[in-house]
Every structure is written in structure tokens, then in C-alpha cells.
Short mmCIF file of N, CA and C in Angstrom, two decimals:
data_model
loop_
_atom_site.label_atom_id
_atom_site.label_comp_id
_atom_site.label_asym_id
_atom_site.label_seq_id
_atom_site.Cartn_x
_atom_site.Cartn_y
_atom_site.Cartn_z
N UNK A 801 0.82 -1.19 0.00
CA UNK A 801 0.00 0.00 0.00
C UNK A 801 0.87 1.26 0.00
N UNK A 802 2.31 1.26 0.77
CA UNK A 802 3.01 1.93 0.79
C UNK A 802 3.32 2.52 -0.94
N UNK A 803 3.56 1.78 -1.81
CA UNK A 803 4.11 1.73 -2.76
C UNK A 803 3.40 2.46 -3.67
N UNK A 804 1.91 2.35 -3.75
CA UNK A 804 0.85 2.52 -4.31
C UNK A 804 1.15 4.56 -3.85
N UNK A 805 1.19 4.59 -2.86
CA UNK A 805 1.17 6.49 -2.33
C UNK A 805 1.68 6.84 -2.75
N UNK A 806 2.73 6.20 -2.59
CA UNK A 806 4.27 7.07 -3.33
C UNK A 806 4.16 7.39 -4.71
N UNK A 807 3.42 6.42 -5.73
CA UNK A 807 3.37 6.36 -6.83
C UNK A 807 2.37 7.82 -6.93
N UNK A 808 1.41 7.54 -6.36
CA UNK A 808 0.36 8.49 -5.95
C UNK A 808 0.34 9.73 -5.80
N UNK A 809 1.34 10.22 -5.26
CA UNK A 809 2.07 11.44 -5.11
C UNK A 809 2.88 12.09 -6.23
N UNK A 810 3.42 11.32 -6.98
CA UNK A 810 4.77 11.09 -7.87
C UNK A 810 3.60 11.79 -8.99
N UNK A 811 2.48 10.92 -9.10
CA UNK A 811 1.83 11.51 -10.43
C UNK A 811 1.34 12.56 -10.12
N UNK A 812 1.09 12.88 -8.85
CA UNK A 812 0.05 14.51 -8.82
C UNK A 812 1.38 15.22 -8.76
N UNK A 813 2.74 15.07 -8.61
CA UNK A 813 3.38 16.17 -9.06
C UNK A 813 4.01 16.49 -10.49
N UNK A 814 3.64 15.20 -10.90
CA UNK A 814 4.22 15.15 -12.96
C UNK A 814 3.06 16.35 -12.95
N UNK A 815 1.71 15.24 -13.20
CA UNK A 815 0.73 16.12 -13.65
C UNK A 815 0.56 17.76 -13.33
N UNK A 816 1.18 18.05 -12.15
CA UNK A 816 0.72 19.68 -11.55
C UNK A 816 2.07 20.28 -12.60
N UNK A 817 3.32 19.78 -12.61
CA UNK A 817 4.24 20.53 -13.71
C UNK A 817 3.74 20.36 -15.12
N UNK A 818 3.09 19.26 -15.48
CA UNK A 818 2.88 19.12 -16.92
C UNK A 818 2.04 20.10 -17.53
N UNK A 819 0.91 20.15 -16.64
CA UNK A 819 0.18 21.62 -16.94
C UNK A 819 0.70 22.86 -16.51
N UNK A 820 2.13 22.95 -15.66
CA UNK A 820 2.11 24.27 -16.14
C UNK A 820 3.10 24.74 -16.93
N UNK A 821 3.94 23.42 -17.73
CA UNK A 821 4.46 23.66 -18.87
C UNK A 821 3.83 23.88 -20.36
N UNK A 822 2.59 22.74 -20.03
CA UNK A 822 2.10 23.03 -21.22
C UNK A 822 0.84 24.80 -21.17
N UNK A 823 0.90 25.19 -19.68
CA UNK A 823 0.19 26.61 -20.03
C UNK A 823 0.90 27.76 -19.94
N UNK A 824 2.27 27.49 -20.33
CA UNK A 824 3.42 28.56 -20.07
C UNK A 824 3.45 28.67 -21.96
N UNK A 825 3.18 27.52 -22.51
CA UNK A 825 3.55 27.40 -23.97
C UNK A 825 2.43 28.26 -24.87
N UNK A 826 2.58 28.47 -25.87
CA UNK A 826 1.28 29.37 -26.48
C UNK A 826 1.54 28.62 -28.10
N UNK A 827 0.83 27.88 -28.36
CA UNK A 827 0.67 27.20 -30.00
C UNK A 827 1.07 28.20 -31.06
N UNK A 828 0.37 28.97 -30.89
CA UNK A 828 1.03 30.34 -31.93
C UNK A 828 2.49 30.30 -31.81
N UNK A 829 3.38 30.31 -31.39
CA UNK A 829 4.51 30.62 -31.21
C UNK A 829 5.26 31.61 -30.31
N UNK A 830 4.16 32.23 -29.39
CA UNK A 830 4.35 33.01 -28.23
C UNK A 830 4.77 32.69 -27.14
N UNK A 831 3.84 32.54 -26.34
CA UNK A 831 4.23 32.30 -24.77
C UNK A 831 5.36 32.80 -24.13
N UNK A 832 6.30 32.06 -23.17
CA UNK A 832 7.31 32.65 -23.04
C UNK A 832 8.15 32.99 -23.49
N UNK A 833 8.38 32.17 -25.20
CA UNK A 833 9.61 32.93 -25.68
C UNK A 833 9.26 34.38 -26.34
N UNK A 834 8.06 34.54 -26.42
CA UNK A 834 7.78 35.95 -27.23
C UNK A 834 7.65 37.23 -26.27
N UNK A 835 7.88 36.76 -25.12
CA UNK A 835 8.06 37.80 -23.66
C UNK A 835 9.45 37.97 -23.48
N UNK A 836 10.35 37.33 -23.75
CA UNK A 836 11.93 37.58 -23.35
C UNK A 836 12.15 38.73 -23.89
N UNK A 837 12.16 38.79 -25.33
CA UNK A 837 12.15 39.95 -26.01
C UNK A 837 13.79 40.07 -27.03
N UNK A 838 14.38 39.63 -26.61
CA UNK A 838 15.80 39.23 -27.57
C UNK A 838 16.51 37.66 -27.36
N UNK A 839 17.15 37.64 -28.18
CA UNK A 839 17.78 36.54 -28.38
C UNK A 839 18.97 36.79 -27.18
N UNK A 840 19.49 37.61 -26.67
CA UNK A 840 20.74 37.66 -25.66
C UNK A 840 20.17 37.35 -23.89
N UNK A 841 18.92 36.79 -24.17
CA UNK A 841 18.65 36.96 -22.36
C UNK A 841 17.69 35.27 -22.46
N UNK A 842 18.99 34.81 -21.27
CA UNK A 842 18.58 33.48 -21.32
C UNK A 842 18.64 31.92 -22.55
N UNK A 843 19.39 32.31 -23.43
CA UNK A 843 19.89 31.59 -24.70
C UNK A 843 18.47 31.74 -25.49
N UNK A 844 18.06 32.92 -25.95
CA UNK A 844 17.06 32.86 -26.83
C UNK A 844 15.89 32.25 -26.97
N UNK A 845 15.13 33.05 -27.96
CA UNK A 845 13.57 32.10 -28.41
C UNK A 845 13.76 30.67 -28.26
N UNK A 846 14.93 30.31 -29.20
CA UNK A 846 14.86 28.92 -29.72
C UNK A 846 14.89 28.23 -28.77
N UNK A 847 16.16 28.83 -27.49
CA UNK A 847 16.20 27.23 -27.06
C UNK A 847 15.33 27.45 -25.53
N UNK A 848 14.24 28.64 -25.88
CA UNK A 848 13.46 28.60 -24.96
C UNK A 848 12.21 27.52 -24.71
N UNK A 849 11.91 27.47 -26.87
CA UNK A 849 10.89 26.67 -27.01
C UNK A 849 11.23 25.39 -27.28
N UNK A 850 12.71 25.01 -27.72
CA UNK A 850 13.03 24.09 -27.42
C UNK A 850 13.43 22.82 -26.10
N UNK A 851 13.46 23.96 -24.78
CA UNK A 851 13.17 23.43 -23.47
C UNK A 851 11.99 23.14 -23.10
N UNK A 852 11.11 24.02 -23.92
CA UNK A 852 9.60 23.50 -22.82
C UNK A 852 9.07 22.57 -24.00
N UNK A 853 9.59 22.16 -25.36
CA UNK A 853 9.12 21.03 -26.05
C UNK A 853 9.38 20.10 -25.43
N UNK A 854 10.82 19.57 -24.96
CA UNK A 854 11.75 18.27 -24.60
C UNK A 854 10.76 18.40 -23.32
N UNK A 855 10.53 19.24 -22.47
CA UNK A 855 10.02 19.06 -21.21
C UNK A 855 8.61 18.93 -20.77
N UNK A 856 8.01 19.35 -21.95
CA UNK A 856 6.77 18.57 -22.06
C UNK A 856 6.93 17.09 -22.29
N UNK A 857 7.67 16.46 -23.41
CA UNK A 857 7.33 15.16 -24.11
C UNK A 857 8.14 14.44 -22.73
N UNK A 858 9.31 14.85 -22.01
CA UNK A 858 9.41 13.80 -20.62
C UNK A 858 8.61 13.95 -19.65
N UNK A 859 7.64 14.80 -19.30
CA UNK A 859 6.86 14.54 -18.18
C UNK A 859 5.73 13.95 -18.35
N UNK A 860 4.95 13.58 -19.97
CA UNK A 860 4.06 12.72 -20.55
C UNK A 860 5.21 11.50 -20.60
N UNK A 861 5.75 11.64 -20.75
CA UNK A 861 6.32 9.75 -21.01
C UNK A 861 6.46 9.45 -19.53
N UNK A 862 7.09 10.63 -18.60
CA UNK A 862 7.16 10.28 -17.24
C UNK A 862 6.08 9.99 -16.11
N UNK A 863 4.66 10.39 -17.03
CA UNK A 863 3.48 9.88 -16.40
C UNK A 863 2.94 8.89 -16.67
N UNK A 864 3.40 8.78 -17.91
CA UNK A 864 2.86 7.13 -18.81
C UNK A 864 3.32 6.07 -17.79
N UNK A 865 5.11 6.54 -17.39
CA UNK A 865 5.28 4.87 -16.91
C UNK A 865 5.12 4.77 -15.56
N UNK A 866 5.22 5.93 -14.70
CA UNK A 866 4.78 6.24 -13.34
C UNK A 866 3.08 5.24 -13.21
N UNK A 867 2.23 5.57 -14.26
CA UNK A 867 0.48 4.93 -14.27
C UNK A 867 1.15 3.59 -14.27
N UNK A 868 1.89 2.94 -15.40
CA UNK A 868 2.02 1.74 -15.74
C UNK A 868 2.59 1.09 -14.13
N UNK A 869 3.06 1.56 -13.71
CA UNK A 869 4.41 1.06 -12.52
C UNK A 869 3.17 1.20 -11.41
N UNK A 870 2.23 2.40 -11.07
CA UNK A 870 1.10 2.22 -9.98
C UNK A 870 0.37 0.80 -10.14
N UNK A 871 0.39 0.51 -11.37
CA UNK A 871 -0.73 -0.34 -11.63
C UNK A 871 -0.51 -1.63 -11.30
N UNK A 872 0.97 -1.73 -11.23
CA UNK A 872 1.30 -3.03 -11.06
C UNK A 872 1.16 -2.98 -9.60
N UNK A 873 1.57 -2.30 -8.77
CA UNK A 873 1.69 -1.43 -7.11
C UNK A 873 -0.06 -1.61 -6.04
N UNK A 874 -0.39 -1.53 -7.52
CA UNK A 874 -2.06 -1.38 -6.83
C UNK A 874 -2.36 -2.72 -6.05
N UNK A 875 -2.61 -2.40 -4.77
CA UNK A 875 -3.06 -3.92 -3.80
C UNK A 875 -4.71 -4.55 -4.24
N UNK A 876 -4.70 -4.87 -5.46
CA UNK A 876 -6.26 -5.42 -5.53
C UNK A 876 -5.86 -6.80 -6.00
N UNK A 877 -6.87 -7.60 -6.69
CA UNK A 877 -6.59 -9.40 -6.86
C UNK A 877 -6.06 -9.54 -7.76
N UNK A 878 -5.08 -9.13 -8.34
CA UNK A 878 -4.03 -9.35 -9.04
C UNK A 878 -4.02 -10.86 -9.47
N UNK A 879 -3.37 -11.30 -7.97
CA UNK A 879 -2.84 -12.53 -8.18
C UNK A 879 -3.62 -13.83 -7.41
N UNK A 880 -4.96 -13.59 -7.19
CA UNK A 880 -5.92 -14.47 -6.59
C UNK A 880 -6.34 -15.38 -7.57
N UNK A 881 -6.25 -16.53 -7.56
CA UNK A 881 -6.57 -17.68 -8.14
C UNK A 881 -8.12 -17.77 -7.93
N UNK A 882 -8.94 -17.45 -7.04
CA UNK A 882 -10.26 -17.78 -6.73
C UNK A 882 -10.96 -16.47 -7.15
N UNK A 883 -12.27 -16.83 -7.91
CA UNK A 883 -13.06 -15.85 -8.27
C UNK A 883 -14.22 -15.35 -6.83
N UNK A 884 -14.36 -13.93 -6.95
CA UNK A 884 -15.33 -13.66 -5.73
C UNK A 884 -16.56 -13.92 -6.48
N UNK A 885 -16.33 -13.93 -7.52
CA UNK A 885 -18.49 -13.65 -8.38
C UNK A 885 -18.84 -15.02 -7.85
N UNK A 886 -18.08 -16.15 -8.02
CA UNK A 886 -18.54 -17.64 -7.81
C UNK A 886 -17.63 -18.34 -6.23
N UNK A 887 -18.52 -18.32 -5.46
CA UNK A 887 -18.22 -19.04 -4.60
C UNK A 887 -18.87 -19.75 -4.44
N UNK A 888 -18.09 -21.53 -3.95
CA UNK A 888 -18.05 -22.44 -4.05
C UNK A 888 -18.70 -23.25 -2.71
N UNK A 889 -18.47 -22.17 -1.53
CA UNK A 889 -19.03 -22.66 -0.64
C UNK A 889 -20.25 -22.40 -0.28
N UNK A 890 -20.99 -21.17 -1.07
CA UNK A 890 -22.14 -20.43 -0.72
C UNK A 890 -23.53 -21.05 -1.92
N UNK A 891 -22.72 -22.11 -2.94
CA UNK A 891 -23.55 -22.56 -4.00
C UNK A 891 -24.32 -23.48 -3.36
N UNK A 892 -25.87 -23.77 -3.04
CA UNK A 892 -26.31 -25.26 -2.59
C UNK A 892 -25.86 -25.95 -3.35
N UNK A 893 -25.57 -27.05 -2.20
CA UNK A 893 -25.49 -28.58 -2.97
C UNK A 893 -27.19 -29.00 -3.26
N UNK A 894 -27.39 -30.05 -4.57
CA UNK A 894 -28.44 -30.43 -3.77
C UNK A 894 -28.18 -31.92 -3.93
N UNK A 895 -28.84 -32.62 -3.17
CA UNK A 895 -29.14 -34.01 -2.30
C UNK A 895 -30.47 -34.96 -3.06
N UNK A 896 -29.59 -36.07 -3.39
CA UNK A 896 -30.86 -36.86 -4.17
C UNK A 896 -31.21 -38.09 -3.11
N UNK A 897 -32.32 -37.45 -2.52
CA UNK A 897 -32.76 -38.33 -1.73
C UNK A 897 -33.31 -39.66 -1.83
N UNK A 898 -33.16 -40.64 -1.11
CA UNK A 898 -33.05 -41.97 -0.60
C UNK A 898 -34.46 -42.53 -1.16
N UNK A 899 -34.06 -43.91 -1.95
CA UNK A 899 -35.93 -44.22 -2.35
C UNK A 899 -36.37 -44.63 -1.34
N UNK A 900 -37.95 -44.44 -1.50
CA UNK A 900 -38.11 -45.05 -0.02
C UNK A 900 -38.68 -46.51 -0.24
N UNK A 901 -38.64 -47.30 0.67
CA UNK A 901 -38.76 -48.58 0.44
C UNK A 901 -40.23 -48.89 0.26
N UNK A 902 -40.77 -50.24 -0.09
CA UNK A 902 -41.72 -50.52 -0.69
C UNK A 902 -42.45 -50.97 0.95
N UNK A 903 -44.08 -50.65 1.27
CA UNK A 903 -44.74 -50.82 2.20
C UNK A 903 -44.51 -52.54 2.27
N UNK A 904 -44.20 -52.96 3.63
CA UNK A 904 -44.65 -54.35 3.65
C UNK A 904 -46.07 -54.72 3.84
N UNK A 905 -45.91 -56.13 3.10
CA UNK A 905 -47.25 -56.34 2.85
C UNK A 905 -47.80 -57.17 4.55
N UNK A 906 -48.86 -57.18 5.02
CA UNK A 906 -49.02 -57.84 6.02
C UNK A 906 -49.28 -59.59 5.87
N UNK A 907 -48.87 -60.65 6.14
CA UNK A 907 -48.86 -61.57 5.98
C UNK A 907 -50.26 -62.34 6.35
N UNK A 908 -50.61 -63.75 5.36
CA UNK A 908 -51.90 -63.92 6.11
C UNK A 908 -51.96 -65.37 6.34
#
């Protein structure tokens, strides 16, 4: 269960950076690199939008395998051989009861 939190945690902090890389970005071609304002502050447009590309596509791959890795983590029946829908002890048996014998006849 321990394992499962941790994982748990791990994704609500991908996810809380992933969105705010991807709402720092602007599709047009704006966002933050069109606020710097020159190429001499901070290594430019390019490799402004080139950081928050690379750093988007690892914190989606880094949530992909974080889910995959919870999932295995998750304490449910994984590995239970016995089904809960059908139990075996709660099914009646039923019982084919005994013929009953033939009346004796009274003797005369």
C-alpha cells in the first residue's frame, strides 16, 4: 500500500508541472519565448521553445510509466486464483434423496 502512495504522489506532481508547462507554452509561437524579447537573455527564443518542447514530451512519457508502474503497485486481486463472483461454498449442494422402500405387505 506503501508503494501505491508514493506512486500516488509522484503523479500529482508530474501532472501539476505538466500543466504548467504546457500553459506557459502558447501554440502560436508566443508564450514565453515571445516575452523575453531578444535573443541575448537566457539563450534565446529557440532554445526557450526548445526546453519546454523536450520538457513537455518527458513529463508525458514520465506519467505514462509512473500509471504503468502504480498499476502493477495497486493492492487489488491481481494474483488471486479464486473468483469472488462464484463461490463455491455459498452454491447449494443439492441431495438426491433416498428411495423409499416398498410398504410391507401384512402376511396372512
Amino acid at each position: 500500500m506503501a508503494n501505491f502512495t508514493i506512486f500516488l504522489v509522484l503523479i500529482t506532481i508530474v501532472c501539476f508541472l505538466l500543466i504548467i508547462v504546457i500553459m506557459v507554452q502558447n501554440p502560436k509561437g508566443g508564450g514565453l519565448s515571445s516575452s523575453l524579447g531578444g535573443s541575448t537573455q537566457m539563450g534565446g527564443v529557440q532554445k526557450t521553445t526548445d526546453f519546454l518542447d523536450k520538457s513537455t514530451w518527458t513529463l508525458a512519457t514520465l506519467l505514462i510509466v509512473l500509471i504503468l508502474l502504480s498499476s502493477l503497485s495497486f493492492p487489488g486481486m491481481m494474483g488471486a486464483s479464486e473468483s469472488k463472483i462464484i463461490d463455491e461454498n455459498a452454491t447449494p449442494k443439492t441431495s438426491v434423496p433416498a428411495p423409499a422402500k416398498p410398504a410391507e405387505t401384512p402376511k396372512k
